[in-house]
Amino acid sequence: MRAYSFSTPGSSGVILLVDNRDSFTFNLAGAFRSAGAEVVVVRNSIAAGEALYRATRLGASIMLSPGPGAPCDAGCCIELVRQAKGLVPVIGSCLGPRRSSPRRAGR
């Protein structure tokens, strides 16, 4: 089995996974846990500032889950990407990156 490292700059092997109300979120969480990461799941209804505070306090990277519905249903994700820029590594899955692009403004 291939070993994966979750130690990126600004990361301690912890992932703050933002749940956009998609069942695949928990598949992602399970896969990351199986690979050795600690995963903290929060709903996208959390305030962006609170999510960023939790991520920085934990030394976590942020992952945006896929989610059903339109990008305008992104919850905190768009603002979280803006606030995290240059502070915390952020990655998304499926619609996560597209819906959170500040350039697209959630469209």
Coordinates of N, CA and C in Angstrom, one line a residue:
M1 N 0.8 -1.2 0.0 CA 0.0 0.0 0.0 C 0.9 1.2 0.0
R2 N 0.5 2.2 -0.8 CA 1.3 3.4 -0.9 C 1.0 4.3 0.3
A3 N 2.1 4.9 0.8 CA 2.0 5.8 2.0 C 1.7 7.2 1.5
Y4 N 0.8 7.9 2.1 CA 0.5 9.3 1.8 C 0.9 10.2 2.9
S5 N 1.4 11.4 2.6 CA 1.7 12.4 3.6 C 0.7 13.5 3.6
F6 N 0.2 13.9 4.7 CA -0.7 15.0 4.8 C 0.0 16.2 5.4
S7 N 1.3 16.2 5.4 CA 2.1 17.3 6.0 C 2.5 18.3 4.9
T8 N 1.6 19.2 4.7 CA 1.9 20.3 3.7 C 2.1 21.5 4.6
P9 N 2.7 22.5 4.0 CA 3.0 23.8 4.8 C 1.6 24.2 5.4
G10 N 1.6 24.5 6.7 CA 0.4 24.9 7.3 C -0.5 23.8 7.7
S11 N -0.1 22.5 7.6 CA -0.9 21.4 7.9 C -0.2 20.4 8.9
S12 N -1.0 19.9 9.7 CA -0.5 18.9 10.7 C -1.0 17.5 10.5
G13 N -1.6 17.3 9.3 CA -2.2 16.0 9.0 C -3.6 16.0 9.4
V14 N -4.2 17.1 9.7 CA -5.6 17.3 10.1 C -6.3 18.0 8.9
I15 N -7.5 17.5 8.6 CA -8.3 18.0 7.5 C -9.6 18.5 8.1
L16 N -9.9 19.8 7.8 CA -11.2 20.3 8.2 C -12.1 20.2 6.9
L17 N -13.0 19.2 7.0 CA -13.8 18.9 5.8 C -15.2 19.6 5.9
V18 N -15.4 20.5 4.9 CA -16.7 21.3 4.9 C -17.7 20.5 4.2
D19 N -18.8 20.1 4.9 CA -19.8 19.2 4.3 C -20.9 20.1 3.7
N20 N -21.0 19.9 2.4 CA -22.0 20.6 1.6 C -23.2 19.8 1.4
R21 N -23.5 19.0 2.4 CA -24.7 18.2 2.5 C -24.8 17.2 1.3
D22 N -23.7 16.5 1.2 CA -23.6 15.4 0.2 C -23.1 14.1 0.8
S23 N -23.8 13.0 0.5 CA -23.4 11.8 1.2 C -22.0 11.3 0.9
F24 N -21.4 11.8 -0.2 CA -20.0 11.4 -0.5 C -19.0 12.0 0.5
T25 N -19.4 13.1 1.2 CA -18.6 13.7 2.2 C -18.0 12.6 3.2
F26 N -18.9 11.7 3.6 CA -18.4 10.7 4.6 C -17.6 9.6 3.9
N27 N -17.7 9.4 2.6 CA -16.8 8.5 1.9 C -15.4 9.2 1.9
L28 N -15.3 10.5 1.6 CA -14.0 11.2 1.7 C -13.4 11.1 3.0
A29 N -14.2 11.4 4.1 CA -13.7 11.4 5.4 C -13.1 10.0 5.8
G30 N -13.9 9.0 5.4 CA -13.4 7.6 5.7 C -12.1 7.3 4.9
A31 N -12.0 7.7 3.7 CA -10.8 7.5 2.9 C -9.6 8.2 3.5
F32 N -9.8 9.4 3.9 CA -8.7 10.2 4.5 C -8.3 9.6 5.9
R33 N -9.3 9.2 6.6 CA -8.9 8.5 7.9 C -8.2 7.2 7.7
S34 N -8.6 6.4 6.7 CA -7.9 5.2 6.4 C -6.4 5.4 6.0
A35 N -6.2 6.6 5.4 CA -4.8 7.0 5.0 C -4.0 7.6 6.1
G36 N -4.6 7.8 7.3 CA -3.9 8.3 8.4 C -4.2 9.7 8.8
A37 N -5.1 10.4 8.2 CA -5.4 11.8 8.5 C -6.4 11.8 9.6
E38 N -6.4 12.9 10.4 CA -7.5 13.2 11.3 C -8.4 14.1 10.6
V39 N -9.7 13.8 10.6 CA -10.7 14.5 9.8 C -11.7 15.1 10.8
V40 N -11.9 16.4 10.7 CA -13.0 17.1 11.4 C -14.0 17.6 10.4
V41 N -15.2 17.2 10.6 CA -16.3 17.6 9.6 C -17.1 18.7 10.2
V42 N -17.4 19.7 9.4 CA -18.3 20.8 9.8 C -19.2 21.0 8.6
R43 N -20.5 21.5 8.9 CA -21.4 21.8 7.9 C -21.1 23.1 7.3
N44 N -21.6 23.3 6.0 CA -21.3 24.6 5.3 C -22.1 25.8 5.9
S45 N -23.0 25.5 6.9 CA -23.7 26.6 7.5 C -22.9 27.3 8.6
I46 N -21.7 26.8 8.9 CA -20.8 27.4 9.9 C -20.3 28.7 9.3
A47 N -20.1 29.7 10.1 CA -19.5 31.0 9.6 C -18.1 30.8 9.1
A48 N -17.8 31.5 8.0 CA -16.5 31.3 7.4 C -15.3 31.6 8.4
G49 N -15.5 32.7 9.2 CA -14.5 33.0 10.2 C -14.3 31.9 11.2
E50 N -15.4 31.3 11.6 CA -15.3 30.2 12.6 C -14.6 29.0 12.0
A51 N -14.9 28.7 10.8 CA -14.2 27.5 10.1 C -12.8 27.8 10.0
L52 N -12.4 29.0 9.6 CA -11.0 29.4 9.5 C -10.3 29.3 10.8
Y53 N -11.0 29.8 11.9 CA -10.4 29.8 13.2 C -10.1 28.3 13.6
R54 N -11.1 27.4 13.4 CA -10.9 26.0 13.8 C -9.7 25.4 13.0
A55 N -9.7 25.7 11.7 CA -8.6 25.2 10.9 C -7.2 25.7 11.4
T56 N -7.1 26.9 11.6 CA -5.8 27.5 12.1 C -5.5 26.9 13.5
R57 N -6.5 26.8 14.3 CA -6.2 26.3 15.7 C -5.7 24.9 15.6
L58 N -6.2 24.1 14.7 CA -5.9 22.7 14.6 C -4.6 22.5 13.7
G59 N -4.2 23.5 13.0 CA -3.2 23.4 12.0 C -3.6 22.5 10.8
A60 N -4.9 22.7 10.5 CA -5.5 21.8 9.4 C -5.5 22.4 8.1
S61 N -5.6 21.6 7.1 CA -5.9 22.0 5.7 C -7.4 22.0 5.6
I62 N -8.0 22.7 4.6 CA -9.4 22.7 4.5 C -9.8 22.0 3.2
M63 N -10.8 21.1 3.2 CA -11.3 20.5 2.0 C -12.8 20.8 1.9
L64 N -13.2 21.2 0.7 CA -14.6 21.5 0.4 C -15.2 20.2 -0.2
S65 N -16.2 19.7 0.4 CA -16.8 18.5 -0.2 C -17.7 18.8 -1.4
P66 N -18.0 17.8 -2.2 CA -19.0 18.0 -3.2 C -20.3 18.3 -2.6
G67 N -21.2 18.8 -3.4 CA -22.5 19.1 -2.8 C -23.6 19.2 -3.9
P68 N -24.8 18.8 -3.5 CA -26.0 18.9 -4.4 C -26.4 20.4 -4.6
G69 N -27.2 20.6 -5.6 CA -27.8 21.9 -5.7 C -26.9 22.9 -6.5
A70 N -27.4 24.1 -6.5 CA -26.7 25.1 -7.3 C -25.5 25.7 -6.5
P71 N -24.5 26.3 -7.2 CA -23.4 26.9 -6.4 C -23.9 28.0 -5.5
C72 N -25.0 28.6 -5.7 CA -25.5 29.7 -4.8 C -25.8 29.1 -3.4
D73 N -25.8 27.7 -3.3 CA -26.1 27.0 -2.0 C -24.8 26.7 -1.3
A74 N -23.7 27.4 -1.6 CA -22.4 27.1 -1.1 C -22.2 27.4 0.4
G75 N -23.1 28.0 1.0 CA -22.9 28.3 2.4 C -21.7 29.2 2.6
C76 N -20.9 28.8 3.6 CA -19.7 29.6 3.9 C -18.5 29.4 2.9
C77 N -18.6 28.5 2.0 CA -17.5 28.1 1.2 C -16.8 29.3 0.4
I78 N -17.6 30.1 -0.2 CA -17.0 31.2 -1.0 C -16.2 32.1 -0.1
E79 N -16.8 32.6 1.0 CA -16.1 33.5 1.9 C -14.9 32.8 2.6
L80 N -15.1 31.5 2.9 CA -14.0 30.8 3.5 C -12.8 30.7 2.6
V81 N -13.0 30.5 1.3 CA -11.8 30.4 0.3 C -11.2 31.8 0.3
R82 N -11.9 32.9 0.3 CA -11.4 34.2 0.3 C -10.5 34.5 1.6
Q83 N -11.1 34.1 2.7 CA -10.4 34.4 4.0 C -9.2 33.5 4.2
A84 N -9.2 32.3 3.7 CA -8.1 31.3 3.9 C -6.9 31.6 2.9
K85 N -7.2 32.3 1.9 CA -6.1 32.5 0.9 C -4.8 33.0 1.5
G86 N -3.8 32.2 1.3 CA -2.4 32.6 1.8 C -2.2 32.2 3.3
L87 N -3.3 31.7 3.9 CA -3.2 31.3 5.3 C -3.2 29.8 5.6
V88 N -4.1 29.1 4.8 CA -4.4 27.7 5.1 C -4.6 27.0 3.7
P89 N -4.0 25.9 3.5 CA -4.2 25.2 2.2 C -5.7 24.8 2.1
V90 N -6.2 25.0 0.9 CA -7.7 24.7 0.6 C -7.7 23.8 -0.7
I91 N -8.5 22.8 -0.7 CA -8.7 21.9 -1.8 C -10.2 21.6 -1.9
G92 N -10.7 21.3 -3.0 CA -12.1 21.0 -3.2 C -12.3 19.7 -4.0
S93 N -13.5 19.1 -3.9 CA -13.8 17.9 -4.7 C -15.1 18.2 -5.5
C94 N -15.1 17.8 -6.7 CA -16.2 18.0 -7.7 C -16.6 19.4 -7.8
L95 N -17.8 19.8 -7.4 CA -18.3 21.1 -7.5 C -17.7 22.0 -6.4
G96 N -17.1 21.5 -5.4 CA -16.5 22.2 -4.3 C -15.6 23.4 -4.8
P97 N -14.6 23.1 -5.7 CA -13.7 24.1 -6.2 C -14.4 25.2 -7.1
R98 N -15.4 24.7 -7.9 CA -16.0 25.6 -8.8 C -17.0 26.5 -8.0
R99 N -17.7 26.0 -7.1 CA -18.7 26.8 -6.4 C -18.0 27.8 -5.5
S100 N -16.8 27.6 -5.1 CA -16.1 28.4 -4.2 C -15.1 29.4 -4.8
S101 N -15.1 29.4 -6.1 CA -14.1 30.3 -6.8 C -14.6 31.7 -6.6
P102 N -13.7 32.5 -5.9 CA -14.1 34.0 -5.8 C -14.4 34.6 -7.1
R103 N -13.7 34.2 -8.2 CA -13.9 34.8 -9.5 C -15.3 34.5 -10.0
R104 N -15.8 33.3 -9.7 CA -17.1 33.0 -10.2 C -18.2 33.4 -9.2
A105 N -17.8 33.9 -8.0 CA -18.8 34.4 -7.1 C -20.0 33.4 -6.8
G106 N -19.6 32.1 -6.8 CA -20.6 31.1 -6.5 C -21.6 30.7 -7.6
R107 N -21.3 31.2 -8.8 CA -22.1 30.8 -10.0 C -21.7 29.5 -10.6

